Coordinates of C-alpha atoms in Angstrom, one line a residue:
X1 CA -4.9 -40.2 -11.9
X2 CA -4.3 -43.2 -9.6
X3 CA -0.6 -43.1 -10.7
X4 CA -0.4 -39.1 -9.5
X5 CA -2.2 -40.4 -5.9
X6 CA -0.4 -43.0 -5.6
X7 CA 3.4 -41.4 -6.1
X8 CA 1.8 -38.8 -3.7
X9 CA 1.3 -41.0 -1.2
X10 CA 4.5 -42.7 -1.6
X11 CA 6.2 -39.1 -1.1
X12 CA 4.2 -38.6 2.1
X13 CA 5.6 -42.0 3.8
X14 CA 9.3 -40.8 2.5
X15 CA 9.3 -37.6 3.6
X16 CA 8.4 -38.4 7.6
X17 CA 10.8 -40.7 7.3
X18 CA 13.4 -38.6 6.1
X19 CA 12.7 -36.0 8.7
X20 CA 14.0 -39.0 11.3
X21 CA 10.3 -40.1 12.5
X22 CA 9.6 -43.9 12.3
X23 CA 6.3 -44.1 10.8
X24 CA 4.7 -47.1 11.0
X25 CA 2.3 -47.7 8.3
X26 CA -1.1 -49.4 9.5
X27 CA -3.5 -49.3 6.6
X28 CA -6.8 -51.1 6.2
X29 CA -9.5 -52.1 3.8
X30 CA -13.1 -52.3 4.8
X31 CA -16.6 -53.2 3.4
X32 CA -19.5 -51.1 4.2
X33 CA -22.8 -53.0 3.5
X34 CA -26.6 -52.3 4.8
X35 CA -25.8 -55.0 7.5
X36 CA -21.9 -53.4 8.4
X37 CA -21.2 -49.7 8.8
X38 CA -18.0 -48.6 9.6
X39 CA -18.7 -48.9 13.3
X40 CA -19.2 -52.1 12.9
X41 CA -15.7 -53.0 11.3
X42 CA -13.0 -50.7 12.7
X43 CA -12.1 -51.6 16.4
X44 CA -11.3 -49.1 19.1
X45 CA -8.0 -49.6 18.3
X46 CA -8.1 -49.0 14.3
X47 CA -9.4 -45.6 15.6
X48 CA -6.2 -44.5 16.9
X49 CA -3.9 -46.1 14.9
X50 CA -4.6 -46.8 11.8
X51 CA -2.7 -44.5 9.4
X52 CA -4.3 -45.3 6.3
X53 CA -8.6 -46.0 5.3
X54 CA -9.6 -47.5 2.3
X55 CA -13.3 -48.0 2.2
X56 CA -15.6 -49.5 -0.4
X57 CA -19.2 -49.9 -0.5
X58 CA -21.2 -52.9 -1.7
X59 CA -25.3 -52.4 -2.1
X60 CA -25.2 -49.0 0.6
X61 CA -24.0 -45.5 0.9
X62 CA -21.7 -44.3 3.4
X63 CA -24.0 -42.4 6.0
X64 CA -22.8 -38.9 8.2
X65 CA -22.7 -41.3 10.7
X66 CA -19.9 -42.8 8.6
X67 CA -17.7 -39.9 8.5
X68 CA -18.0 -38.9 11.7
X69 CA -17.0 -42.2 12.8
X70 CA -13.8 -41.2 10.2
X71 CA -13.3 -37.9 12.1
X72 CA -12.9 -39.9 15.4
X73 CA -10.0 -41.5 13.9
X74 CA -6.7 -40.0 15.7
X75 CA -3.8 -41.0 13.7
X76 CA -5.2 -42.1 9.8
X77 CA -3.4 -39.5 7.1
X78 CA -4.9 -41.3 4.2
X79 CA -8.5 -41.2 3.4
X80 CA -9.2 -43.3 0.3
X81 CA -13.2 -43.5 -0.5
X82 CA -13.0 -43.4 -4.3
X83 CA -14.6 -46.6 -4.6
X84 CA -17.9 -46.1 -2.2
X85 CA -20.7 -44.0 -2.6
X86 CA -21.9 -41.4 -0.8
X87 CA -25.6 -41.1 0.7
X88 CA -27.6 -38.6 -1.8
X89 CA -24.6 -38.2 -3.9
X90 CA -23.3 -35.8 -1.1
X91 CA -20.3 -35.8 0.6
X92 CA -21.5 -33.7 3.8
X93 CA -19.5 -31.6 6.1
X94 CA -18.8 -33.7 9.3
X95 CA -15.2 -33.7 8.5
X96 CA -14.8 -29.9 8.7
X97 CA -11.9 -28.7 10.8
X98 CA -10.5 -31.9 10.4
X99 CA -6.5 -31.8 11.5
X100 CA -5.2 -35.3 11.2
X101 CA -6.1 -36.0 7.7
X102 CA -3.3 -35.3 4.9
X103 CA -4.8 -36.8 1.8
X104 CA -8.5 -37.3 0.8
X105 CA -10.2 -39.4 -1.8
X106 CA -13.7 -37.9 -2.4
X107 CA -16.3 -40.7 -2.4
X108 CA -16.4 -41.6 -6.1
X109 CA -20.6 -40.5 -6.3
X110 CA -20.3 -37.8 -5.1
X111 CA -22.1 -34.9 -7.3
X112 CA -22.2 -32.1 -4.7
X113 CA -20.4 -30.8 -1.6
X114 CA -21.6 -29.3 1.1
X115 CA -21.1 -25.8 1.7
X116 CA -17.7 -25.4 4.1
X117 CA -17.1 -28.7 4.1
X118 CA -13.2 -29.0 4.1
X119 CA -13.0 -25.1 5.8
X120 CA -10.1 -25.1 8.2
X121 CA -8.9 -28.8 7.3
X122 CA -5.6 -30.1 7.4
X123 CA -5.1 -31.7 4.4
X124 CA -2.6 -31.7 2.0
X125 CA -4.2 -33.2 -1.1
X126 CA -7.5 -33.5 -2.3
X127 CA -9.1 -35.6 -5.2
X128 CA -12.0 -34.6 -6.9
X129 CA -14.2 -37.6 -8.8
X130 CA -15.6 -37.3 -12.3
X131 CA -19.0 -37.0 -10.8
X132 CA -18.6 -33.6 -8.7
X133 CA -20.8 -31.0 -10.4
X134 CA -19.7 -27.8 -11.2
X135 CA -17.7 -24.4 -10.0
X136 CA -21.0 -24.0 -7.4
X137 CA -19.0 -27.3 -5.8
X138 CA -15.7 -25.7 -5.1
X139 CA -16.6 -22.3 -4.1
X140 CA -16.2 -21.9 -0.1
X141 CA -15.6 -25.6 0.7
X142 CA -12.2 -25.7 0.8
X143 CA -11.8 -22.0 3.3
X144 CA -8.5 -21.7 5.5
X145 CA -7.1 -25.3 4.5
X146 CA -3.7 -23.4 4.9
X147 CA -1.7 -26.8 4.2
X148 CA -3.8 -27.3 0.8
X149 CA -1.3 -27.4 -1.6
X150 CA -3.2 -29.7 -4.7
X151 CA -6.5 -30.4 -5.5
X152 CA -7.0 -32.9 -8.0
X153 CA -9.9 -33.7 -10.3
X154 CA -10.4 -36.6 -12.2
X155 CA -10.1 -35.8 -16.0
X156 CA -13.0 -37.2 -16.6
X157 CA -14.8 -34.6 -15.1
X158 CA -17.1 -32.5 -17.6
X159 CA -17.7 -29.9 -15.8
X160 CA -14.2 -29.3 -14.0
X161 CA -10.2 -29.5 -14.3
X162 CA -7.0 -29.6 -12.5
X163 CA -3.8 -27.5 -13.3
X164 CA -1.1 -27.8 -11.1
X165 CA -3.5 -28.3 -8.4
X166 CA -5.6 -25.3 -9.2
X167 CA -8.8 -25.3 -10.1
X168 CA -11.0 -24.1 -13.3
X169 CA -14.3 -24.9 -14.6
X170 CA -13.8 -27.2 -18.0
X171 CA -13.6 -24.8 -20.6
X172 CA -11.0 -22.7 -18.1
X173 CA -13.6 -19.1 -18.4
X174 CA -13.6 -19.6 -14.6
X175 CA -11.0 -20.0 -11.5
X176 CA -13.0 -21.7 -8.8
X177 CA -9.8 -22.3 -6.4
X178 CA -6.6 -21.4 -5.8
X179 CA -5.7 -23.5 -3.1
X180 CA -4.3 -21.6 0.7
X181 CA -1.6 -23.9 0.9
X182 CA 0.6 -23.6 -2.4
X183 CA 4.0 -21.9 -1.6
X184 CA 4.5 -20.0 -4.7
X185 CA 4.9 -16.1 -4.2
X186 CA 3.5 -14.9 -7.7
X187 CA 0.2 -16.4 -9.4
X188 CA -0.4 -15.4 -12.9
X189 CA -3.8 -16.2 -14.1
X190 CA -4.2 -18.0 -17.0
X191 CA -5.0 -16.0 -20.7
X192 CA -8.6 -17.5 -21.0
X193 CA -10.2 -17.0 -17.5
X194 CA -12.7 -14.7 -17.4
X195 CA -13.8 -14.8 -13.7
X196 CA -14.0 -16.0 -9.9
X197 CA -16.5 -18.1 -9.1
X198 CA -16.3 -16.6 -5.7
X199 CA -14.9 -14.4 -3.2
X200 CA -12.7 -16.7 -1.7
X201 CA -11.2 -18.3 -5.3
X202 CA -8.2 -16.2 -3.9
X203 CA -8.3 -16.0 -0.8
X204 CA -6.6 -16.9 2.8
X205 CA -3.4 -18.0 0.8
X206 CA -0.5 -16.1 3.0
X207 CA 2.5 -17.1 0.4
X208 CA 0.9 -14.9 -2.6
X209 CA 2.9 -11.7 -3.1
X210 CA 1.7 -10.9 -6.2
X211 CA -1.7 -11.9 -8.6
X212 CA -1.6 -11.3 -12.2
X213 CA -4.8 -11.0 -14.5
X214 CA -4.8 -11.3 -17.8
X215 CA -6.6 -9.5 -20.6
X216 CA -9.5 -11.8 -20.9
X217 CA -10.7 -11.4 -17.2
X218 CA -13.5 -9.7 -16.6
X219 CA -16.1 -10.7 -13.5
X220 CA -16.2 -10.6 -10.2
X221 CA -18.9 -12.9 -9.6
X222 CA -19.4 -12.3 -6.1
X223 CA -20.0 -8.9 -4.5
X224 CA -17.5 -9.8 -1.8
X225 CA -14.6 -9.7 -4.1
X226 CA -12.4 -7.6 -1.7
X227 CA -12.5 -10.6 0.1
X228 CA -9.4 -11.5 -2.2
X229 CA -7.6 -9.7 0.5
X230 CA -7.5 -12.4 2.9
X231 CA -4.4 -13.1 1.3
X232 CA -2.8 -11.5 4.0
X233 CA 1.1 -10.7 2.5
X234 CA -0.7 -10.2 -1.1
X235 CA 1.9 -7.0 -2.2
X236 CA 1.0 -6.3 -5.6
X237 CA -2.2 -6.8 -8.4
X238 CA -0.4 -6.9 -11.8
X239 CA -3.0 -6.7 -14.9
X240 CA -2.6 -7.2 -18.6
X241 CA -2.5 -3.8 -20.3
X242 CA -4.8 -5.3 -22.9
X243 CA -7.2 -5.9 -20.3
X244 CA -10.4 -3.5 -20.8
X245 CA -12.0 -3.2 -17.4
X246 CA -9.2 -3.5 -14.9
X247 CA -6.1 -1.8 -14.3
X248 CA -2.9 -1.5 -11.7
X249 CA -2.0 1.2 -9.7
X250 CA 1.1 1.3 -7.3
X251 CA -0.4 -2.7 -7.0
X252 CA -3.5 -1.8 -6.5
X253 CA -6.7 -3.2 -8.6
X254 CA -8.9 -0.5 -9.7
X255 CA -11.7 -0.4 -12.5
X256 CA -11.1 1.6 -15.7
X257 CA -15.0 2.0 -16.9
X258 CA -16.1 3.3 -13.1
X259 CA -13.0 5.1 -12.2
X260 CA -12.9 3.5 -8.9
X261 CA -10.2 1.4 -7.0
X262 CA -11.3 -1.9 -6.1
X263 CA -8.7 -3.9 -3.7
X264 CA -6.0 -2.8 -1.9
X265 CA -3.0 -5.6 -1.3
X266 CA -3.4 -6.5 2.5
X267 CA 0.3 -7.2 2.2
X268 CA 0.8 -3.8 0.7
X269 CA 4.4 -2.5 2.8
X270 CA 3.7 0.9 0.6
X271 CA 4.7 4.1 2.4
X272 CA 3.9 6.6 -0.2
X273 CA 1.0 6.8 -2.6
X274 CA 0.3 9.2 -5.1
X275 CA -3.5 8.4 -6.7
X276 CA -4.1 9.2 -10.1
X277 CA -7.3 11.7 -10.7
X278 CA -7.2 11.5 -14.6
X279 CA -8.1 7.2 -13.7
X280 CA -9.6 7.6 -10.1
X281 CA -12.8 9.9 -9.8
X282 CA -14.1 8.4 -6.1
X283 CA -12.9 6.6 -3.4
X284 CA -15.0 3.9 -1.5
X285 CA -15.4 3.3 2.1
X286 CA -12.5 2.3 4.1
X287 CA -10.1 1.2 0.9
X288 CA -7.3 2.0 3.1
X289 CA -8.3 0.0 6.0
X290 CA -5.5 -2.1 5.9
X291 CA -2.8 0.6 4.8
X292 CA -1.4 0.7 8.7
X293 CA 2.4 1.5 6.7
X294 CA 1.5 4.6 4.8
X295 CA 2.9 7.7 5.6
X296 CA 2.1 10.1 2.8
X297 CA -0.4 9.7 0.3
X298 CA -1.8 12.5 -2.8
X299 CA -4.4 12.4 -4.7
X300 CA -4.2 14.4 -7.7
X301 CA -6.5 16.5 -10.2
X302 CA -9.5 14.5 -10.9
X303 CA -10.4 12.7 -7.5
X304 CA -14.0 13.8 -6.8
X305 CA -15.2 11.9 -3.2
X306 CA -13.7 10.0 -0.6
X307 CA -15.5 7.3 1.2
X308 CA -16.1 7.0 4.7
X309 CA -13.5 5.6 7.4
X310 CA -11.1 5.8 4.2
X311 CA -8.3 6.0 6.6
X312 CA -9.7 3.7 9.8
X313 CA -7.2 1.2 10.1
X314 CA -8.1 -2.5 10.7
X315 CA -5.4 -2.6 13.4
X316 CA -6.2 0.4 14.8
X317 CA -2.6 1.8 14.2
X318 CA -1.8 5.1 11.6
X319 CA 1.1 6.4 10.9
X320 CA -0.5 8.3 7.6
X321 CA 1.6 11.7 8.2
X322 CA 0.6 13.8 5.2
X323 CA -2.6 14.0 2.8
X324 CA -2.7 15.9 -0.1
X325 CA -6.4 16.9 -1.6
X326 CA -7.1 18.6 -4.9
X327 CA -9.1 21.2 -6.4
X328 CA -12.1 18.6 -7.1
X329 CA -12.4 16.9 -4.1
X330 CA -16.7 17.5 -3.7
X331 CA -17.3 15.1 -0.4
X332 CA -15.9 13.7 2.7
X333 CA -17.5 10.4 4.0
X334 CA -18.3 10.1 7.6
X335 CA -14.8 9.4 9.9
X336 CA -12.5 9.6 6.8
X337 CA -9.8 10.6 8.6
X338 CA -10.9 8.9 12.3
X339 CA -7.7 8.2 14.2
X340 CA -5.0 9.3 12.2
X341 CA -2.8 10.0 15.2
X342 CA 0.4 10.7 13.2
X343 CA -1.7 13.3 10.9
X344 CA -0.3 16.3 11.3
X345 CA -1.0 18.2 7.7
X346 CA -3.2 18.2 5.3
X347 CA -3.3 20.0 2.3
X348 CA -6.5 21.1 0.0
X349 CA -6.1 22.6 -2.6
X350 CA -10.0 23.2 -3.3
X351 CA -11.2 26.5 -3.1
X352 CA -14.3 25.6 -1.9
X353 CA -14.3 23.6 1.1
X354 CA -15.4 20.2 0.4
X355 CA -18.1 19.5 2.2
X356 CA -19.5 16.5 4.6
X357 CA -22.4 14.1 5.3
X358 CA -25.1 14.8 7.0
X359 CA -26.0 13.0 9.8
X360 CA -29.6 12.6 11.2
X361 CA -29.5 10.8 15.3
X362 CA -33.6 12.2 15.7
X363 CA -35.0 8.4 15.6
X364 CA -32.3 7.7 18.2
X365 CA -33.1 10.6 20.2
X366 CA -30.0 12.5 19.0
X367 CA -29.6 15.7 16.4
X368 CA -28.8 16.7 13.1
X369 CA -25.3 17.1 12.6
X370 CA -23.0 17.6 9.9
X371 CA -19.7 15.4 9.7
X372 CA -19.6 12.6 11.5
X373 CA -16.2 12.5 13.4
X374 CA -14.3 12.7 9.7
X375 CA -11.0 14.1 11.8
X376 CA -11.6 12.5 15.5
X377 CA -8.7 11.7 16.8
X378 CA -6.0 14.0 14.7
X379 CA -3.1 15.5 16.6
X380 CA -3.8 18.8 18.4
X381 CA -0.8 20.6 16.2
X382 CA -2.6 19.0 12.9
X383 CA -2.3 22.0 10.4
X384 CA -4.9 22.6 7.4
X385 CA -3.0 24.2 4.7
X386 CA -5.6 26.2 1.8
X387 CA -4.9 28.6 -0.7
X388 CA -4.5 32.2 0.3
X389 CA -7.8 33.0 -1.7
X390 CA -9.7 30.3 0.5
X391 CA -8.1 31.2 3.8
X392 CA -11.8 32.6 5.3
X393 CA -13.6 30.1 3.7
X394 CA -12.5 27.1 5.3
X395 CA -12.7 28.7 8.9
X396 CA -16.3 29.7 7.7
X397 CA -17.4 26.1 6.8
X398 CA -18.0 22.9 8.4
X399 CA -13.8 22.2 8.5
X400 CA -14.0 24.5 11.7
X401 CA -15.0 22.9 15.0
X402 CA -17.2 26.1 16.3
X403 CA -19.1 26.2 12.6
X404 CA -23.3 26.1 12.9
X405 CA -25.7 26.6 10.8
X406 CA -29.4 27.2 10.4
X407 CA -29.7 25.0 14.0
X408 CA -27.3 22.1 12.4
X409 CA -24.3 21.6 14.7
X410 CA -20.9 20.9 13.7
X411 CA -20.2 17.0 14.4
X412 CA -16.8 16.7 12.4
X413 CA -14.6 17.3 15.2
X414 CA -12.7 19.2 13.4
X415 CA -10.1 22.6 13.2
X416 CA -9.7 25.6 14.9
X417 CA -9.6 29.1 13.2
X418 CA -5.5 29.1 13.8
X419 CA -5.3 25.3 12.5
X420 CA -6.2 26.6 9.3
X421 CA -2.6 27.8 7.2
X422 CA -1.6 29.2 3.6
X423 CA 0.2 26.4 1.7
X424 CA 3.3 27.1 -0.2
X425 CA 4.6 25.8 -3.5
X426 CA 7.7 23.9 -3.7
X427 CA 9.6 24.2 -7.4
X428 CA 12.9 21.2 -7.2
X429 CA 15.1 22.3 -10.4
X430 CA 17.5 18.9 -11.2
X431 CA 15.3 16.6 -8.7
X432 CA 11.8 16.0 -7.5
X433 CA 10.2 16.5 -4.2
X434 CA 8.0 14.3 -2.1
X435 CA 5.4 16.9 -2.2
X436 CA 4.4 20.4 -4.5
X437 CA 3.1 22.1 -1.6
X438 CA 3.4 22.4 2.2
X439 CA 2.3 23.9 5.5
X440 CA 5.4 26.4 6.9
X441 CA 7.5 24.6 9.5
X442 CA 7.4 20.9 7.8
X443 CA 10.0 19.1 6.3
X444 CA 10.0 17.9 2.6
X445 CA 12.2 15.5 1.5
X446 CA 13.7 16.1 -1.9
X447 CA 16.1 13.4 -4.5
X448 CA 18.4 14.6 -7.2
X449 CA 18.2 13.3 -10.4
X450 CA 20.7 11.7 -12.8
X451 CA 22.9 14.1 -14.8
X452 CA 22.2 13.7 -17.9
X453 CA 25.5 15.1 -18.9
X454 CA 28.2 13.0 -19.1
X455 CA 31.1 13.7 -16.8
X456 CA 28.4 15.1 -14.1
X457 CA 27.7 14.5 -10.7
X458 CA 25.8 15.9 -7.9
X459 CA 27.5 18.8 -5.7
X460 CA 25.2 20.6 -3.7
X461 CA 21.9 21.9 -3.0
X462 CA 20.9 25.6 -2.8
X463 CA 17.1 27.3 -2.4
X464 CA 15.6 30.5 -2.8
X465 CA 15.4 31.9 -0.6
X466 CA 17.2 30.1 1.9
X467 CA 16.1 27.4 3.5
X468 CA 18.1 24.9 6.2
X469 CA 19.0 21.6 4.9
X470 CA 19.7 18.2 6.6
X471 CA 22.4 17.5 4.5
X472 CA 23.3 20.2 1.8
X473 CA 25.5 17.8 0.4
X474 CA 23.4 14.4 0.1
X475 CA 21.6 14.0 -3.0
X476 CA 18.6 12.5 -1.0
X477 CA 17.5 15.2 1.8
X478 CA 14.9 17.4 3.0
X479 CA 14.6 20.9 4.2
X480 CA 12.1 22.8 6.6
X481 CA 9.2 24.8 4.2
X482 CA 9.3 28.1 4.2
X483 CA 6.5 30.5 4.6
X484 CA 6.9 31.0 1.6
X485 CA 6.9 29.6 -2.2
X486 CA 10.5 28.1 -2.6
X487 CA 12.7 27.0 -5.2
X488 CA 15.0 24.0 -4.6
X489 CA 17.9 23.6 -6.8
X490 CA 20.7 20.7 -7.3
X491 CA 23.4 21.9 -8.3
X492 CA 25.6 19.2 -10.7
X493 CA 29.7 19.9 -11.1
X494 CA 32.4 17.6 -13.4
X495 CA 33.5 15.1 -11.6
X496 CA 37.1 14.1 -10.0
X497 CA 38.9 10.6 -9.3
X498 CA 39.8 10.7 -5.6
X499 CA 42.3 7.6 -3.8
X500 CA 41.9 6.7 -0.3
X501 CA 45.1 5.0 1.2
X502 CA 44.4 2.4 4.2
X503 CA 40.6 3.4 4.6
X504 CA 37.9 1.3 4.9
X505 CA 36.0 3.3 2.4
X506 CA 37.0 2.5 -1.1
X507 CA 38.4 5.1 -3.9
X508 CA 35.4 6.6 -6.3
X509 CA 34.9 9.7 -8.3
X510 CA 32.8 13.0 -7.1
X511 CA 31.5 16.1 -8.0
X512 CA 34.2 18.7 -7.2
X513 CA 32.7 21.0 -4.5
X514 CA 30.6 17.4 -3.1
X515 CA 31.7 16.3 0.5
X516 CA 33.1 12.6 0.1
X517 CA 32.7 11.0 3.7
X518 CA 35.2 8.4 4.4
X519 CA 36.3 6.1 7.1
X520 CA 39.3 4.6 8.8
X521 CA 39.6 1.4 10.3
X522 CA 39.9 1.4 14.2
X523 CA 43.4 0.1 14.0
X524 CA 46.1 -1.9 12.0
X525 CA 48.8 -3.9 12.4
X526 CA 48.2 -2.8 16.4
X527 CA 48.0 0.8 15.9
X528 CA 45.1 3.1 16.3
X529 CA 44.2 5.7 14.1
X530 CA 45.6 9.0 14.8
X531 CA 44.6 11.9 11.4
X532 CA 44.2 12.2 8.4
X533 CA 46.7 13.6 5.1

């Protein structure tokens, strides 16, 4: 283990000096006894400009007065106390927020650590002694060190261990610390680990893109766990299929046994969601707080509630464009859809409104209301598309803004009588659609799929009835619904070789019937381009 500090230190001194700085190494080796503390042998000048400590102790303990001596130091990078001992067998936390030193040496007494005490440090490297005690040591003291690339423990430890600089408890059931600083993009958790030992095990690392769990894991052991979301350009949760309790959906973490999702990837760039009812029964309390990229999200057959401030968005920004509800939906929490500036339709499906929670302001001399602001904030044109059957219902319930009843006022902020729409069903033969429904007047983008004949490609599109098309002729368009059901159809032909002489678009094959857009080059050989043969 001295080896591994050693050659790290080595690399430090290298690389500034291979980044053109001239650093001149000014190390130093001091004594602390009961009648010398560290004020006593470092001079004003060691302060700022020493670049390396090594402290031992002989008969006494290094003292908070001793560190914080240590924090006044303006230019040391290395920080070597294995061989002194701390007071109480603690190293406290007077070096926290600590942005000169690179590499630390625990104290090698040391049995606990106080809570936070590395948070926000700069250092690079970290060694852990044999004597450190436990998971309970690690979790939170080592929050926001974004350059913390390694943390190493002494293999002697029995009650901890290093693997390339991450750490575990000793028999590897537990990950107590992922450091912020590593650079890799994709962590896959070792087979073996069956839990954090905190929220933060994960957390405020902002290279992660992806976290893997494997079959065996199964505890969160902190209620906080969504606090793994500090990892702010986390994209995607991967989980074993073998793993009984937690699953993956569109990179989301969700639990199998409660039916619920759990985290959402802060880093999530996701546009388009689609949320599984047969897996998903409820929906907490702002899981989508930090979805500010999605446009269009459905939740299908199964779904039962949605939390409140599902929707509120951390950065106060929406562009959520288009919700989709089922026939289950029971409950809408309070300010679901608060803010959603860009929301202009939603969809139920249910034939009985869902209904709200409701809200008692008495003690604060206030009313009961029902709702509590679940659509403040939606675009005036926002249309409420329900099934022709449900049509009265909805602008009889607490969706509609002038709804009251027995003395309880309507507090959702919500619809007007002529907000509320028949849907229509959208049937895509040879393709899918982005949706299955939609209010009249909105565009629904549509894909055709691959022939499955050989030969094949795609021509056209054609509807009935007729509908207008942005492109009848690109395989990935939309059209504007209907009132109406509609079916879309793509329509597949044999294809043709085609050459293109002197263009800048190369030759291919088509569908005959398909438009083939091509392109000429501005000029050649100084002329311009004049038509096409």
């Amino acid at each position: 283990m001295k080896n591994l500090f050693t050659s790290f230190r080595r690399l430090l001194m290298t690389s500034v000096l291979c980044l053109g700085a001239v650093l001149i190494v000014q190390s130093k080796e001091v004594e602390v006894t009961a009648s010398a503390h560290l004020s006593d042998l470092l001079s004003k000048e060691d302060l700022q400009s020493l670049t390396e400590l090594i402290v031992t102790t002989n008969g006494t303990d290094l003292t908070a007065a001793d560190f914080d001596i240590i924090n006044e130091m303006s230019s040391v990078k290395i920080v070597d106390l294995s061989n002194a001992t701390a007071e109480n067998q603690l190293m406290p936390a007077n070096l926290q927020k600590n942005k000169i030193i690179e590499i630390f040496k625990l104290p090698g007494n040391t049995k606990n650590i106080a809570g936070g005490a590395f948070s926000e440090c700069a250092m690079k490297q970290i060694y852990i002694p044999a004597t450190v005690n436990g998971t309970g040591n690690i979790r939170s003291r080592f929050d926001k060190c974004k350059n913390l690339t390694e943390v190493i423990v002494d293999v002697a430890n029995t009650t901890l261990k290093s693997v390339d600089g991450v750490v575990y408890s000793k028999d590897g059931t537990e990950l107590a610390l992922y450091p912020s600083g590593k650079t890799d993009t994709d962590f896959e958790i070792p087979e073996g680990v069956i839990k954090f030992s905190g929220a933060y095990s994960m957390g405020n690392n902002d290279n992660l893109k992806s976290i893997t769990f494997p079959a065996s894991f199964t505890t969160f052991a902190d209620k906080n766990y969504r606090d793994v979301d500090g990892n702010i350009n986390l994209e995607n949760f991967y989980v074993s299929e073998d793993n009984p309790l937690y699953g993956s959906m569109s990179g989301m973490l969700y639990n199998k046994q409660t039916h619920e999702l759990m985290i959402f990837p802060a880093g999530s760039k996701v546009e388009s969601l689609s949320i599984d009812g047969s897996e998903i029964k409820n929906v907490g309390d702002g899981f989508f707080k930090k979805a500010d990229r999605l446009k269009r999200i459905i939740f299908t057959e199964g779904i039962e509630t949605l939390g409140a401030g599902l929707f509120k968005t951390e950065s106060g920004v929406s562009n959520l464009e288009y919700v989709e509800l089922p026939s289950t939906l029971i409950q809408i929490g309070g300010e679901c859809f608060a803010n959603c500036t860009n929301l202009v339709q939603i969809v139920c499906k249910a034939i009985t409104p869902p209904g709200f929670v409701k809200v008692d302001r008495t003690p604060q001399g206030g009313e009961v209301c029902m709702g509590s602001a679940n659509f403040r904030g939606l675009p005036a044109d926002t249309k409420v598309g329900v099934s022709e059957k449900s049509l009265e219902a909805y602008k009889n319930s607490w969706w509609d803004r002038n709804y009251s009843e027995s003395g309880i006022k309507n507090d959702v902020q919500g619809f007007y009588d002529d907000q509320f729409v028949v849907y229509r069903t959208v049937n895509v033969v040879g393709g899918i659609a982005s949706q299955d429904v939609s209010v009249p007047g909105y565009r629904v983008e549509v894909v055709a799929s691959t022939p499955s004949e050989e030969g094949m490609a795609f021509s056209k599109w054609e509807s009935d009835p007729q509908v207008v098309f942005t492109n009848i002729n690109n395989k990935n368009t939309s059209f504007t619904m209907p009132d109406t059901d509609v079916t879309i159809t793509a329509v597949f032909a044999a294809t043709k070789a085609y050459n293109i002489v002197d263009a800048i678009t190369p030759s291919g094959v088509a569908a005959i019937g398909s438009i083939v857009e091509i392109e000429a080059p501005s000029s050649k050989e100084g002329k311009a381009f004049k038509k096409w043969e």
